[in-house]
Amino acid sequence: MTSAPLPGPVPSDGRAGPVQFGRHAPASHVIVHLSDTHLLAAGAALGGRYDVEANLAATLAAVERTGVRPDALVFTGDLTDLGEPDAYRRLRDAVEPLADRLGAPVVWVAGNHDERGAMRSGLFDGPADDGPLTGVWDLAGLRLVALDSSVPGWHHGEIDAQQREWLRGILSEPAPHGTILALHHPPIPSHVPLFDILELRDQDALAEAIAGSDVRAILAGHLHYSTSGTFAGVPVSVASATCYTMNLQRPPQEVNGMDAGQAFQLVHVYDDVITHTVVPVVEAPTGDYFSDEWIDRMARLSPRERLEAFSRKR
Ligand SMILES: [Fe+2]
Ligand SMILES: [Fe+2]
């Protein structure tokens, strides 16, 4: 005996809510993961080549087109290129209106191109001191922890002993839906040799700090290309950049930036798995779509009838 699940609640924009057609219930949480905006004061072009503000605007428009109602927008570092106060102002001006429309908090993570003092006063309205920029968010039972892997004066990364101790304290109590860590320097290798010089140091100590905890995923940036791996058994997902990305069609030692391939990620949190979906920022002719009416019609069928209607080869 099977029964057809009903469509979810219809939000105020008239779109149908998530429905369950397969084995998984709809995601309990969705996070938009973006990285490496690298803004400059006065809207300057990065390296005289990349219109980083236009590229960020295009990325944010793409986020909005997805129709997602995220639990948070997470930016995993290198928010500015030189840590200029005006660059942080411009970043807020670009991102906060979208965050307001989506009703989602913004999680700002520090990267090696950021300056802690300017970032703290520019994004958090706090004192311009050099302490690490960390934070903990309770996203309806999903815990998000922002770590600061920046090392003032350097481009490589580190989570120092004091921050690891702080993290251990946070993780000593599990959260209802588990924990996601966000940091700039990914704790996975890169096949592009230059990145290994700028890698996260003391990774073994970080692995010890999260051992046996409820950490379910690690979000990172820094590489300017999308990749994934595992760290101490935890899935790691690196979001590409909004500013420019690495042209990986070249041999590793020749990889460098290109003004294409920008992307962000949709992080869907299910009870037993987390998926990281890379969304390219591109406008291209796209096929017809499955309407709300079609979804509604499928939702009224039994699972067997749905297979007949949509799975059987004609
Ligand atoms: Fe970067
Ligand atoms: Fe970086």
Short mmCIF file of N, CA and C in Angstrom, two decimals, residues 37-45 51-54 56-57 60 75 79-80 84-97 108 122-123:
data_model
loop_
_atom_site.label_atom_id
_atom_site.label_comp_id
_atom_site.label_asym_id
_atom_site.label_seq_id
_atom_site.Cartn_x
_atom_site.Cartn_y
_atom_site.Cartn_z
N THR A 37 35.47 36.91 -3.59
CA THR A 37 34.91 38.05 -4.33
C THR A 37 35.99 39.06 -4.70
N HIS A 38 37.05 39.17 -3.85
CA HIS A 38 38.23 40.01 -4.17
C HIS A 38 37.88 41.43 -4.61
N LEU A 39 36.97 42.09 -3.91
CA LEU A 39 36.62 43.45 -4.31
C LEU A 39 37.75 44.44 -3.98
N LEU A 40 37.75 45.53 -4.72
CA LEU A 40 38.75 46.59 -4.53
C LEU A 40 38.05 47.92 -4.27
N ALA A 41 38.76 48.85 -3.65
CA ALA A 41 38.20 50.18 -3.39
C ALA A 41 37.86 50.86 -4.72
N ALA A 42 36.83 51.69 -4.65
CA ALA A 42 36.40 52.51 -5.80
C ALA A 42 35.99 51.67 -7.01
N GLY A 43 35.72 50.39 -6.78
CA GLY A 43 35.25 49.54 -7.87
C GLY A 43 36.30 49.26 -8.92
N ALA A 44 37.57 49.33 -8.52
CA ALA A 44 38.66 49.12 -9.48
C ALA A 44 38.65 47.69 -10.02
N ALA A 45 39.16 47.55 -11.23
CA ALA A 45 39.29 46.22 -11.84
C ALA A 45 40.47 45.49 -11.21
N ASP A 51 36.57 42.72 -13.94
CA ASP A 51 35.55 43.58 -13.34
C ASP A 51 34.87 42.79 -12.23
N VAL A 52 35.51 42.79 -11.07
CA VAL A 52 35.07 41.90 -9.98
C VAL A 52 33.69 42.29 -9.45
N GLU A 53 33.34 43.57 -9.53
CA GLU A 53 32.00 43.97 -9.05
C GLU A 53 30.92 43.49 -10.01
N ALA A 54 31.17 43.62 -11.31
CA ALA A 54 30.19 43.13 -12.28
C ALA A 54 30.06 41.61 -12.17
N LEU A 56 30.57 39.81 -9.47
CA LEU A 56 29.80 39.51 -8.25
C LEU A 56 28.31 39.75 -8.48
N ALA A 57 28.01 40.87 -9.15
CA ALA A 57 26.59 41.17 -9.41
C ALA A 57 25.96 40.06 -10.26
N LEU A 60 25.34 37.10 -7.97
CA LEU A 60 24.20 37.28 -7.05
C LEU A 60 22.89 37.20 -7.82
N PHE A 75 30.16 33.17 2.53
CA PHE A 75 31.26 33.62 1.66
C PHE A 75 32.57 33.18 2.30
N LEU A 79 37.37 38.15 0.59
CA LEU A 79 36.21 39.00 0.30
C LEU A 79 36.67 40.25 -0.42
N THR A 80 37.83 40.75 0.00
CA THR A 80 38.46 41.87 -0.70
C THR A 80 39.84 41.42 -1.14
N GLU A 84 40.86 46.78 1.84
CA GLU A 84 40.55 48.21 1.91
C GLU A 84 39.16 48.43 2.51
N PRO A 85 39.02 49.42 3.42
CA PRO A 85 37.70 49.69 4.01
C PRO A 85 36.61 49.92 2.96
N ASP A 86 36.92 50.66 1.91
CA ASP A 86 35.90 50.93 0.90
C ASP A 86 35.47 49.65 0.18
N ALA A 87 36.38 48.72 0.04
CA ALA A 87 36.03 47.45 -0.62
C ALA A 87 35.03 46.67 0.23
N TYR A 88 35.20 46.69 1.57
CA TYR A 88 34.22 46.01 2.44
C TYR A 88 32.87 46.71 2.38
N ARG A 89 32.90 48.07 2.32
CA ARG A 89 31.63 48.80 2.18
C ARG A 89 30.90 48.38 0.91
N ARG A 90 31.66 48.32 -0.17
CA ARG A 90 31.06 47.99 -1.47
C ARG A 90 30.52 46.55 -1.46
N LEU A 91 31.20 45.67 -0.75
CA LEU A 91 30.74 44.28 -0.66
C LEU A 91 29.39 44.21 0.07
N ARG A 92 29.32 44.92 1.19
CA ARG A 92 28.04 44.95 1.93
C ARG A 92 26.93 45.51 1.06
N ASP A 93 27.24 46.61 0.37
CA ASP A 93 26.22 47.25 -0.48
C ASP A 93 25.73 46.29 -1.57
N ALA A 94 26.62 45.43 -2.03
CA ALA A 94 26.25 44.50 -3.11
C ALA A 94 25.44 43.32 -2.57
N VAL A 95 25.82 42.82 -1.39
CA VAL A 95 25.27 41.54 -0.91
C VAL A 95 24.07 41.71 0.00
N GLU A 96 24.09 42.73 0.86
CA GLU A 96 23.05 42.81 1.90
C GLU A 96 21.64 42.99 1.33
N PRO A 97 21.44 43.75 0.25
CA PRO A 97 20.06 43.82 -0.29
C PRO A 97 19.52 42.45 -0.70
N TRP A 108 30.33 35.86 6.80
CA TRP A 108 31.57 36.33 6.17
C TRP A 108 32.75 35.59 6.79
N GLY A 122 34.58 46.85 8.99
CA GLY A 122 33.79 47.05 7.77
C GLY A 122 32.57 46.16 7.67
N LEU A 123 32.67 44.91 8.12
CA LEU A 123 31.56 43.97 7.96
C LEU A 123 30.81 43.68 9.26
#
